[in-house]
Amino acid sequence: AQETLELNNQIDWHKPLIVSQAKSVQKAPVKKREGARSVGTKFISFTADGKNLKIGTKDRLIRHFMLTSPHRIVVDFSRDTSFRPKEFMLKRQPYTKIRMGNHDKYYRVVIELDGQYRYKLQTNAQEHTLVCY
């Protein structure tokens, strides 16, 4: 007999996948979820909470895109500023590290991921929410 299950992106590849024919499956102990982690500077903040990353800034979003090897999301914001490159360790799945550097009239934020994901960027006036799925 064949059985089909609708998963709707519910498999977390960080955890082992077990397929069994047993009627009752012993569930693994649930690991307590780590709380939100915030990092940033005086003009931008990052708060990782689950698969959401809130980016708080008043600076105008210019563009965003994804790169691979390693998987990372690049986000550019408009600001005529000068600062030394910065690096923040997040270590909150799926976000591992954030790097920042300034360019002519904008700065770039590179968000490194722990694997391959798709993402959505939801935007309002002072906050952008990045959601990996």
mmCIF file of N, CA and C in Angstrom:
data_model
loop_
_atom_site.group_PDB
_atom_site.id
_atom_site.type_symbol
_atom_site.label_atom_id
_atom_site.label_comp_id
_atom_site.label_asym_id
_atom_site.label_seq_id
_atom_site.Cartn_x
_atom_site.Cartn_y
_atom_site.Cartn_z
ATOM 1 N N ALA A 1 0.851 -1.190 0.000
ATOM 2 C CA ALA A 1 0.000 0.000 0.000
ATOM 3 C C ALA A 1 0.885 1.239 0.000
ATOM 4 N N GLN A 2 0.364 2.296 -0.589
ATOM 5 C CA GLN A 2 1.112 3.551 -0.685
ATOM 6 C C GLN A 2 0.395 4.623 0.116
ATOM 7 N N GLU A 3 1.165 5.396 0.875
ATOM 8 C CA GLU A 3 0.590 6.475 1.674
ATOM 9 C C GLU A 3 1.318 7.760 1.334
ATOM 10 N N THR A 4 0.562 8.840 1.152
ATOM 11 C CA THR A 4 1.144 10.140 0.841
ATOM 12 C C THR A 4 0.885 11.083 2.010
ATOM 13 N N LEU A 5 1.944 11.775 2.451
ATOM 14 C CA LEU A 5 1.832 12.748 3.533
ATOM 15 C C LEU A 5 2.165 14.129 2.999
ATOM 16 N N GLU A 6 1.364 15.126 3.326
ATOM 17 C CA GLU A 6 1.638 16.516 2.950
ATOM 18 C C GLU A 6 2.534 17.105 4.034
ATOM 19 N N LEU A 7 3.722 17.566 3.647
ATOM 20 C CA LEU A 7 4.695 18.036 4.626
ATOM 21 C C LEU A 7 4.755 19.550 4.743
ATOM 22 N N ASN A 8 4.471 20.289 3.652
ATOM 23 C CA ASN A 8 4.452 21.760 3.680
ATOM 24 C C ASN A 8 5.691 22.370 4.335
ATOM 25 N N ASN A 9 6.862 21.995 3.881
ATOM 26 C CA ASN A 9 8.127 22.549 4.389
ATOM 27 C C ASN A 9 8.316 22.340 5.890
ATOM 28 N N GLN A 10 7.802 21.243 6.432
ATOM 29 C CA GLN A 10 7.898 20.998 7.862
ATOM 30 C C GLN A 10 9.114 20.162 8.252
ATOM 31 N N ILE A 11 9.896 19.717 7.286
ATOM 32 C CA ILE A 11 11.076 18.922 7.616
ATOM 33 C C ILE A 11 12.249 19.859 7.878
ATOM 34 N N ASP A 12 12.845 19.717 9.041
ATOM 35 C CA ASP A 12 14.029 20.495 9.394
ATOM 36 C C ASP A 12 15.235 19.599 9.146
ATOM 37 N N TRP A 13 16.042 19.910 8.132
ATOM 38 C CA TRP A 13 17.160 19.050 7.758
ATOM 39 C C TRP A 13 18.269 19.032 8.802
ATOM 40 N N HIS A 14 18.176 19.891 9.824
ATOM 41 C CA HIS A 14 19.161 19.877 10.902
ATOM 42 C C HIS A 14 18.968 18.657 11.813
ATOM 43 N N LYS A 15 17.758 18.085 11.784
ATOM 44 C CA LYS A 15 17.427 16.960 12.650
ATOM 45 C C LYS A 15 17.392 15.679 11.828
ATOM 46 N N PRO A 16 17.613 14.515 12.466
ATOM 47 C CA PRO A 16 17.570 13.253 11.722
ATOM 48 C C PRO A 16 16.159 12.971 11.202
ATOM 49 N N LEU A 17 16.078 12.367 10.027
ATOM 50 C CA LEU A 17 14.805 11.984 9.426
ATOM 51 C C LEU A 17 14.668 10.477 9.590
ATOM 52 N N ILE A 18 13.589 10.046 10.254
ATOM 53 C CA ILE A 18 13.368 8.633 10.519
ATOM 54 C C ILE A 18 12.055 8.222 9.866
ATOM 55 N N VAL A 19 12.109 7.188 9.022
ATOM 56 C CA VAL A 19 10.926 6.633 8.395
ATOM 57 C C VAL A 19 10.709 5.257 8.994
ATOM 58 N N SER A 20 9.497 5.012 9.500
ATOM 59 C CA SER A 20 9.227 3.757 10.185
ATOM 60 C C SER A 20 7.834 3.270 9.830
ATOM 61 N N GLN A 21 7.646 1.957 9.871
ATOM 62 C CA GLN A 21 6.334 1.372 9.652
ATOM 63 C C GLN A 21 5.635 1.092 10.974
ATOM 64 N N ALA A 22 6.290 1.343 12.068
ATOM 65 C CA ALA A 22 5.715 1.077 13.382
ATOM 66 C C ALA A 22 4.476 1.932 13.605
ATOM 67 N N LYS A 23 3.516 1.380 14.342
ATOM 68 C CA LYS A 23 2.281 2.118 14.648
ATOM 69 C C LYS A 23 2.553 3.285 15.582
ATOM 70 N N SER A 24 3.429 3.100 16.540
ATOM 71 C CA SER A 24 3.764 4.206 17.441
ATOM 72 C C SER A 24 5.262 4.454 17.353
ATOM 73 N N VAL A 25 5.606 5.682 17.179
ATOM 74 C CA VAL A 25 7.006 6.064 17.062
ATOM 75 C C VAL A 25 7.384 6.834 18.314
ATOM 76 N N GLN A 26 8.490 6.417 18.924
ATOM 77 C CA GLN A 26 8.963 7.122 20.109
ATOM 78 C C GLN A 26 9.559 8.455 19.657
ATOM 79 N N LYS A 27 9.027 9.512 20.195
ATOM 80 C CA LYS A 27 9.488 10.841 19.800
ATOM 81 C C LYS A 27 10.775 11.193 20.537
ATOM 82 N N ALA A 28 11.661 11.841 19.801
ATOM 83 C CA ALA A 28 12.902 12.317 20.410
ATOM 84 C C ALA A 28 12.569 13.468 21.348
ATOM 85 N N PRO A 29 13.350 13.663 22.405
ATOM 86 C CA PRO A 29 13.081 14.784 23.300
ATOM 87 C C PRO A 29 13.165 16.104 22.527
ATOM 88 N N VAL A 30 12.245 16.990 22.841
ATOM 89 C CA VAL A 30 12.199 18.282 22.162
ATOM 90 C C VAL A 30 13.247 19.189 22.784
ATOM 91 N N LYS A 31 14.109 19.710 21.933
ATOM 92 C CA LYS A 31 15.157 20.613 22.395
ATOM 93 C C LYS A 31 14.561 21.995 22.597
ATOM 94 N N LYS A 32 14.853 22.609 23.689
ATOM 95 C CA LYS A 32 14.334 23.950 23.970
ATOM 96 C C LYS A 32 14.881 24.930 22.941
ATOM 97 N N ARG A 33 13.973 25.737 22.366
ATOM 98 C CA ARG A 33 14.368 26.696 21.340
ATOM 99 C C ARG A 33 15.155 27.836 21.978
ATOM 100 N N GLU A 34 16.249 28.199 21.306
ATOM 101 C CA GLU A 34 17.049 29.312 21.795
ATOM 102 C C GLU A 34 16.267 30.603 21.602
ATOM 103 N N GLY A 35 16.437 31.536 22.491
ATOM 104 C CA GLY A 35 15.733 32.807 22.392
ATOM 105 C C GLY A 35 16.308 33.684 21.281
ATOM 106 N N ALA A 36 15.682 34.815 21.082
ATOM 107 C CA ALA A 36 16.117 35.759 20.056
ATOM 108 C C ALA A 36 17.517 36.274 20.392
ATOM 109 N N ARG A 37 18.264 36.610 19.360
ATOM 110 C CA ARG A 37 19.620 37.159 19.522
ATOM 111 C C ARG A 37 19.694 38.427 18.720
ATOM 112 N N SER A 38 20.148 39.526 19.343
ATOM 113 C CA SER A 38 20.241 40.824 18.670
ATOM 114 C C SER A 38 21.680 41.305 18.622
ATOM 115 N N VAL A 39 22.045 41.873 17.468
ATOM 116 C CA VAL A 39 23.352 42.498 17.271
ATOM 117 C C VAL A 39 23.142 43.725 16.390
ATOM 118 N N GLY A 40 24.164 44.575 16.273
ATOM 119 C CA GLY A 40 24.042 45.706 15.366
ATOM 120 C C GLY A 40 24.934 46.877 15.722
ATOM 121 N N THR A 41 24.631 48.010 15.065
ATOM 122 C CA THR A 41 25.359 49.260 15.259
ATOM 123 C C THR A 41 24.352 50.353 15.575
ATOM 124 N N LYS A 42 24.801 51.614 15.614
ATOM 125 C CA LYS A 42 23.868 52.696 15.955
ATOM 126 C C LYS A 42 22.849 52.968 14.858
ATOM 127 N N PHE A 43 23.094 52.536 13.602
ATOM 128 C CA PHE A 43 22.140 52.825 12.526
ATOM 129 C C PHE A 43 21.442 51.597 11.952
ATOM 130 N N ILE A 44 21.776 50.407 12.431
ATOM 131 C CA ILE A 44 21.099 49.193 11.969
ATOM 132 C C ILE A 44 21.174 48.134 13.062
ATOM 133 N N SER A 45 20.086 47.365 13.203
ATOM 134 C CA SER A 45 20.071 46.271 14.184
ATOM 135 C C SER A 45 19.535 45.009 13.518
ATOM 136 N N PHE A 46 19.959 43.873 14.045
ATOM 137 C CA PHE A 46 19.550 42.567 13.538
ATOM 138 C C PHE A 46 19.077 41.731 14.718
ATOM 139 N N THR A 47 17.882 41.158 14.602
ATOM 140 C CA THR A 47 17.351 40.290 15.647
ATOM 141 C C THR A 47 16.910 38.984 15.013
ATOM 142 N N ALA A 48 17.605 37.903 15.353
ATOM 143 C CA ALA A 48 17.284 36.572 14.832
ATOM 144 C C ALA A 48 16.389 35.872 15.835
ATOM 145 N N ASP A 49 15.243 35.380 15.345
ATOM 146 C CA ASP A 49 14.303 34.655 16.186
ATOM 147 C C ASP A 49 13.667 33.573 15.327
ATOM 148 N N GLY A 50 14.113 32.345 15.511
ATOM 149 C CA GLY A 50 13.640 31.264 14.647
ATOM 150 C C GLY A 50 14.139 31.493 13.235
ATOM 151 N N LYS A 51 13.251 31.339 12.258
ATOM 152 C CA LYS A 51 13.644 31.539 10.862
ATOM 153 C C LYS A 51 13.446 32.982 10.412
ATOM 154 N N ASN A 52 13.112 33.875 11.340
ATOM 155 C CA ASN A 52 12.943 35.298 11.033
ATOM 156 C C ASN A 52 14.178 36.079 11.464
ATOM 157 N N LEU A 53 14.572 37.030 10.626
ATOM 158 C CA LEU A 53 15.640 37.957 10.972
ATOM 159 C C LEU A 53 15.097 39.357 10.743
ATOM 160 N N LYS A 54 14.907 40.105 11.832
ATOM 161 C CA LYS A 54 14.412 41.473 11.719
ATOM 162 C C LYS A 54 15.601 42.409 11.560
ATOM 163 N N ILE A 55 15.520 43.255 10.539
ATOM 164 C CA ILE A 55 16.561 44.242 10.270
ATOM 165 C C ILE A 55 15.944 45.601 10.520
ATOM 166 N N GLY A 56 16.382 46.273 11.573
ATOM 167 C CA GLY A 56 15.841 47.578 11.929
ATOM 168 C C GLY A 56 16.752 48.688 11.452
ATOM 169 N N THR A 57 16.254 49.528 10.544
ATOM 170 C CA THR A 57 17.028 50.671 10.049
ATOM 171 C C THR A 57 16.090 51.679 9.398
ATOM 172 N N LYS A 58 16.485 52.937 9.400
ATOM 173 C CA LYS A 58 15.739 53.978 8.687
ATOM 174 C C LYS A 58 16.289 54.168 7.280
ATOM 175 N N ASP A 59 17.391 53.472 6.963
ATOM 176 C CA ASP A 59 18.026 53.616 5.655
ATOM 177 C C ASP A 59 17.209 52.921 4.572
ATOM 178 N N ARG A 60 17.230 53.500 3.373
ATOM 179 C CA ARG A 60 16.441 52.990 2.248
ATOM 180 C C ARG A 60 17.075 51.719 1.690
ATOM 181 N N LEU A 61 16.237 50.704 1.483
ATOM 182 C CA LEU A 61 16.669 49.449 0.878
ATOM 183 C C LEU A 61 16.910 49.686 -0.615
ATOM 184 N N ILE A 62 18.085 49.299 -1.097
ATOM 185 C CA ILE A 62 18.405 49.455 -2.519
ATOM 186 C C ILE A 62 18.107 48.164 -3.276
ATOM 187 N N ARG A 63 18.641 47.035 -2.789
ATOM 188 C CA ARG A 63 18.456 45.747 -3.478
ATOM 189 C C ARG A 63 18.775 44.621 -2.512
ATOM 190 N N HIS A 64 18.346 43.416 -2.902
ATOM 191 C CA HIS A 64 18.686 42.208 -2.147
ATOM 192 C C HIS A 64 18.720 41.037 -3.114
ATOM 193 N N PHE A 65 19.600 40.074 -2.833
ATOM 194 C CA PHE A 65 19.747 38.898 -3.682
ATOM 195 C C PHE A 65 20.461 37.803 -2.903
ATOM 196 N N MET A 66 20.441 36.592 -3.458
ATOM 197 C CA MET A 66 21.072 35.449 -2.807
ATOM 198 C C MET A 66 22.277 34.975 -3.610
ATOM 199 N N LEU A 67 23.315 34.526 -2.915
ATOM 200 C CA LEU A 67 24.499 33.930 -3.524
ATOM 201 C C LEU A 67 24.723 32.554 -2.900
ATOM 202 N N THR A 68 25.483 31.705 -3.612
ATOM 203 C CA THR A 68 25.757 30.364 -3.095
ATOM 204 C C THR A 68 27.251 30.148 -2.907
ATOM 205 N N SER A 69 27.567 29.070 -2.246
ATOM 206 C CA SER A 69 28.944 28.616 -1.970
ATOM 207 C C SER A 69 29.782 29.640 -1.211
ATOM 208 N N PRO A 70 29.529 29.937 0.021
ATOM 209 C CA PRO A 70 28.445 29.447 0.863
ATOM 210 C C PRO A 70 27.148 30.214 0.598
ATOM 211 N N HIS A 71 26.043 29.651 1.060
ATOM 212 C CA HIS A 71 24.739 30.302 0.870
ATOM 213 C C HIS A 71 24.658 31.532 1.751
ATOM 214 N N ARG A 72 24.289 32.637 1.118
ATOM 215 C CA ARG A 72 24.196 33.904 1.842
ATOM 216 C C ARG A 72 23.236 34.844 1.126
ATOM 217 N N ILE A 73 22.671 35.757 1.897
ATOM 218 C CA ILE A 73 21.756 36.766 1.371
ATOM 219 C C ILE A 73 22.461 38.108 1.485
ATOM 220 N N VAL A 74 22.431 38.865 0.402
ATOM 221 C CA VAL A 74 23.083 40.166 0.342
ATOM 222 C C VAL A 74 21.999 41.237 0.314
ATOM 223 N N VAL A 75 22.127 42.242 1.182
ATOM 224 C CA VAL A 75 21.159 43.333 1.248
ATOM 225 C C VAL A 75 21.935 44.643 1.259
ATOM 226 N N ASP A 76 21.584 45.557 0.330
ATOM 227 C CA ASP A 76 22.241 46.863 0.243
ATOM 228 C C ASP A 76 21.298 47.958 0.716
ATOM 229 N N PHE A 77 21.847 48.891 1.527
ATOM 230 C CA PHE A 77 21.086 50.020 2.036
ATOM 231 C C PHE A 77 21.787 51.325 1.673
ATOM 232 N N SER A 78 20.992 52.351 1.414
ATOM 233 C CA SER A 78 21.519 53.660 1.046
ATOM 234 C C SER A 78 21.941 54.430 2.292
ATOM 235 N N ARG A 79 23.202 54.878 2.330
ATOM 236 C CA ARG A 79 23.714 55.729 3.405
ATOM 237 C C ARG A 79 25.123 56.147 3.018
ATOM 238 N N ASP A 80 25.378 57.431 3.072
ATOM 239 C CA ASP A 80 26.722 57.936 2.805
ATOM 240 C C ASP A 80 27.459 57.922 4.138
ATOM 241 N N THR A 81 28.194 56.857 4.376
ATOM 242 C CA THR A 81 28.850 56.665 5.665
ATOM 243 C C THR A 81 30.211 56.022 5.459
ATOM 244 N N SER A 82 31.000 56.049 6.485
ATOM 245 C CA SER A 82 32.294 55.398 6.427
ATOM 246 C C SER A 82 32.507 54.654 7.739
ATOM 247 N N PHE A 83 32.760 53.362 7.657
ATOM 248 C CA PHE A 83 33.052 52.566 8.845
ATOM 249 C C PHE A 83 33.929 51.391 8.441
ATOM 250 N N ARG A 84 34.631 50.850 9.410
ATOM 251 C CA ARG A 84 35.441 49.665 9.160
ATOM 252 C C ARG A 84 34.508 48.471 8.999
ATOM 253 N N PRO A 85 34.920 47.486 8.209
ATOM 254 C CA PRO A 85 34.073 46.293 8.068
ATOM 255 C C PRO A 85 33.757 45.688 9.434
ATOM 256 N N LYS A 86 32.520 45.212 9.566
ATOM 257 C CA LYS A 86 32.062 44.646 10.832
ATOM 258 C C LYS A 86 31.602 43.214 10.607
ATOM 259 N N GLU A 87 31.705 42.415 11.654
ATOM 260 C CA GLU A 87 31.253 41.033 11.589
ATOM 261 C C GLU A 87 30.575 40.682 12.907
ATOM 262 N N PHE A 88 29.398 40.069 12.818
ATOM 263 C CA PHE A 88 28.639 39.651 13.990
ATOM 264 C C PHE A 88 28.344 38.154 13.865
ATOM 265 N N MET A 89 28.629 37.396 14.905
ATOM 266 C CA MET A 89 28.293 35.973 14.926
ATOM 267 C C MET A 89 26.896 35.843 15.519
ATOM 268 N N LEU A 90 25.988 35.219 14.763
ATOM 269 C CA LEU A 90 24.618 35.036 15.251
ATOM 270 C C LEU A 90 24.416 33.639 15.832
ATOM 271 N N LYS A 91 24.831 32.625 15.098
ATOM 272 C CA LYS A 91 24.686 31.232 15.521
ATOM 273 C C LYS A 91 23.260 30.914 15.940
ATOM 274 N N ARG A 92 22.310 31.372 15.155
ATOM 275 C CA ARG A 92 20.890 31.066 15.340
ATOM 276 C C ARG A 92 20.376 30.499 14.030
ATOM 277 N N GLN A 93 20.101 29.183 13.995
ATOM 278 C CA GLN A 93 19.666 28.559 12.749
ATOM 279 C C GLN A 93 18.510 29.334 12.136
ATOM 280 N N PRO A 94 18.554 29.645 10.879
ATOM 281 C CA PRO A 94 19.554 29.289 9.873
ATOM 282 C C PRO A 94 20.667 30.333 9.712
ATOM 283 N N TYR A 95 20.670 31.385 10.530
ATOM 284 C CA TYR A 95 21.612 32.492 10.365
ATOM 285 C C TYR A 95 22.875 32.245 11.188
ATOM 286 N N THR A 96 24.041 32.291 10.529
ATOM 287 C CA THR A 96 25.278 32.013 11.252
ATOM 288 C C THR A 96 26.096 33.270 11.522
ATOM 289 N N LYS A 97 26.197 34.136 10.518
ATOM 290 C CA LYS A 97 27.080 35.293 10.647
ATOM 291 C C LYS A 97 26.542 36.433 9.783
ATOM 292 N N ILE A 98 26.797 37.670 10.225
ATOM 293 C CA ILE A 98 26.451 38.862 9.442
ATOM 294 C C ILE A 98 27.721 39.677 9.269
ATOM 295 N N ARG A 99 28.001 40.045 8.030
ATOM 296 C CA ARG A 99 29.147 40.912 7.730
ATOM 297 C C ARG A 99 28.629 42.204 7.117
ATOM 298 N N MET A 100 29.287 43.315 7.420
ATOM 299 C CA MET A 100 28.901 44.620 6.874
ATOM 300 C C MET A 100 30.129 45.340 6.348
ATOM 301 N N GLY A 101 29.951 46.044 5.239
ATOM 302 C CA GLY A 101 31.016 46.860 4.674
ATOM 303 C C GLY A 101 30.414 48.048 3.949
ATOM 304 N N ASN A 102 31.154 49.162 3.906
ATOM 305 C CA ASN A 102 30.605 50.336 3.224
ATOM 306 C C ASN A 102 31.219 50.508 1.847
ATOM 307 N N HIS A 103 30.419 51.067 0.957
ATOM 308 C CA HIS A 103 30.792 51.356 -0.419
ATOM 309 C C HIS A 103 30.440 52.810 -0.684
ATOM 310 N N ASP A 104 30.571 53.271 -1.903
ATOM 311 C CA ASP A 104 30.257 54.658 -2.243
ATOM 312 C C ASP A 104 28.748 54.899 -2.153
ATOM 313 N N LYS A 105 28.298 55.630 -1.141
ATOM 314 C CA LYS A 105 26.905 56.035 -0.905
ATOM 315 C C LYS A 105 25.964 54.892 -0.519
ATOM 316 N N TYR A 106 26.488 53.723 -0.175
ATOM 317 C CA TYR A 106 25.656 52.641 0.359
ATOM 318 C C TYR A 106 26.527 51.710 1.180
ATOM 319 N N TYR A 107 25.863 50.872 1.956
ATOM 320 C CA TYR A 107 26.588 49.819 2.676
ATOM 321 C C TYR A 107 25.912 48.491 2.398
ATOM 322 N N ARG A 108 26.699 47.441 2.489
ATOM 323 C CA ARG A 108 26.242 46.088 2.151
ATOM 324 C C ARG A 108 26.228 45.232 3.409
ATOM 325 N N VAL A 109 25.152 44.472 3.555
ATOM 326 C CA VAL A 109 25.000 43.512 4.634
ATOM 327 C C VAL A 109 24.984 42.125 3.997
ATOM 328 N N VAL A 110 25.851 41.237 4.460
ATOM 329 C CA VAL A 110 25.894 39.861 3.960
ATOM 330 C C VAL A 110 25.512 38.949 5.117
ATOM 331 N N ILE A 111 24.426 38.211 4.930
ATOM 332 C CA ILE A 111 23.896 37.327 5.965
ATOM 333 C C ILE A 111 24.204 35.895 5.552
ATOM 334 N N GLU A 112 25.097 35.248 6.286
ATOM 335 C CA GLU A 112 25.485 33.877 5.953
ATOM 336 C C GLU A 112 24.515 32.890 6.583
ATOM 337 N N LEU A 113 24.174 31.844 5.800
ATOM 338 C CA LEU A 113 23.211 30.830 6.219
ATOM 339 C C LEU A 113 23.907 29.497 6.444
ATOM 340 N N ASP A 114 23.284 28.611 7.202
ATOM 341 C CA ASP A 114 23.884 27.306 7.475
ATOM 342 C C ASP A 114 23.506 26.259 6.440
ATOM 343 N N GLY A 115 22.836 26.646 5.380
ATOM 344 C CA GLY A 115 22.452 25.707 4.332
ATOM 345 C C GLY A 115 21.685 26.417 3.240
ATOM 346 N N GLN A 116 21.060 25.632 2.374
ATOM 347 C CA GLN A 116 20.328 26.181 1.234
ATOM 348 C C GLN A 116 18.879 26.451 1.630
ATOM 349 N N TYR A 117 18.443 27.685 1.433
ATOM 350 C CA TYR A 117 17.086 28.100 1.750
ATOM 351 C C TYR A 117 16.565 29.002 0.636
ATOM 352 N N ARG A 118 15.260 29.167 0.634
ATOM 353 C CA ARG A 118 14.648 30.261 -0.114
ATOM 354 C C ARG A 118 14.327 31.316 0.925
ATOM 355 N N TYR A 119 14.088 32.539 0.482
ATOM 356 C CA TYR A 119 13.793 33.591 1.450
ATOM 357 C C TYR A 119 12.774 34.573 0.887
ATOM 358 N N LYS A 120 12.117 35.278 1.805
ATOM 359 C CA LYS A 120 11.234 36.394 1.484
ATOM 360 C C LYS A 120 11.704 37.570 2.314
ATOM 361 N N LEU A 121 11.600 38.773 1.764
ATOM 362 C CA LEU A 121 11.930 39.982 2.502
ATOM 363 C C LEU A 121 10.677 40.837 2.562
ATOM 364 N N GLN A 122 10.144 41.017 3.761
ATOM 365 C CA GLN A 122 8.959 41.845 3.975
ATOM 366 C C GLN A 122 9.438 43.176 4.522
ATOM 367 N N THR A 123 8.902 44.278 3.969
ATOM 368 C CA THR A 123 9.435 45.602 4.273
ATOM 369 C C THR A 123 8.354 46.573 4.736
ATOM 370 N N ASN A 124 8.706 47.398 5.720
ATOM 371 C CA ASN A 124 7.915 48.585 6.043
ATOM 372 C C ASN A 124 8.887 49.729 6.295
ATOM 373 N N ALA A 125 8.426 50.847 6.794
ATOM 374 C CA ALA A 125 9.240 52.067 6.863
ATOM 375 C C ALA A 125 10.549 51.905 7.629
ATOM 376 N N GLN A 126 10.537 51.245 8.777
ATOM 377 C CA GLN A 126 11.752 51.188 9.598
ATOM 378 C C GLN A 126 12.221 49.776 9.923
ATOM 379 N N GLU A 127 11.579 48.766 9.321
ATOM 380 C CA GLU A 127 11.982 47.417 9.634
ATOM 381 C C GLU A 127 11.777 46.516 8.417
ATOM 382 N N HIS A 128 12.713 45.613 8.229
ATOM 383 C CA HIS A 128 12.634 44.620 7.168
ATOM 384 C C HIS A 128 12.708 43.260 7.863
ATOM 385 N N THR A 129 11.857 42.339 7.455
ATOM 386 C CA THR A 129 11.879 41.009 8.056
ATOM 387 C C THR A 129 12.242 40.003 6.978
ATOM 388 N N LEU A 130 13.339 39.324 7.212
ATOM 389 C CA LEU A 130 13.827 38.285 6.316
ATOM 390 C C LEU A 130 13.322 36.956 6.876
ATOM 391 N N VAL A 131 12.677 36.161 6.019
ATOM 392 C CA VAL A 131 12.158 34.859 6.441
ATOM 393 C C VAL A 131 12.750 33.795 5.539
ATOM 394 N N CYS A 132 13.478 32.856 6.116
ATOM 395 C CA CYS A 132 14.038 31.734 5.365
ATOM 396 C C CYS A 132 13.109 30.546 5.504
ATOM 397 N N TYR A 133 12.937 29.826 4.399
ATOM 398 C CA TYR A 133 12.098 28.621 4.434
ATOM 399 C C TYR A 133 12.641 27.570 3.495
#
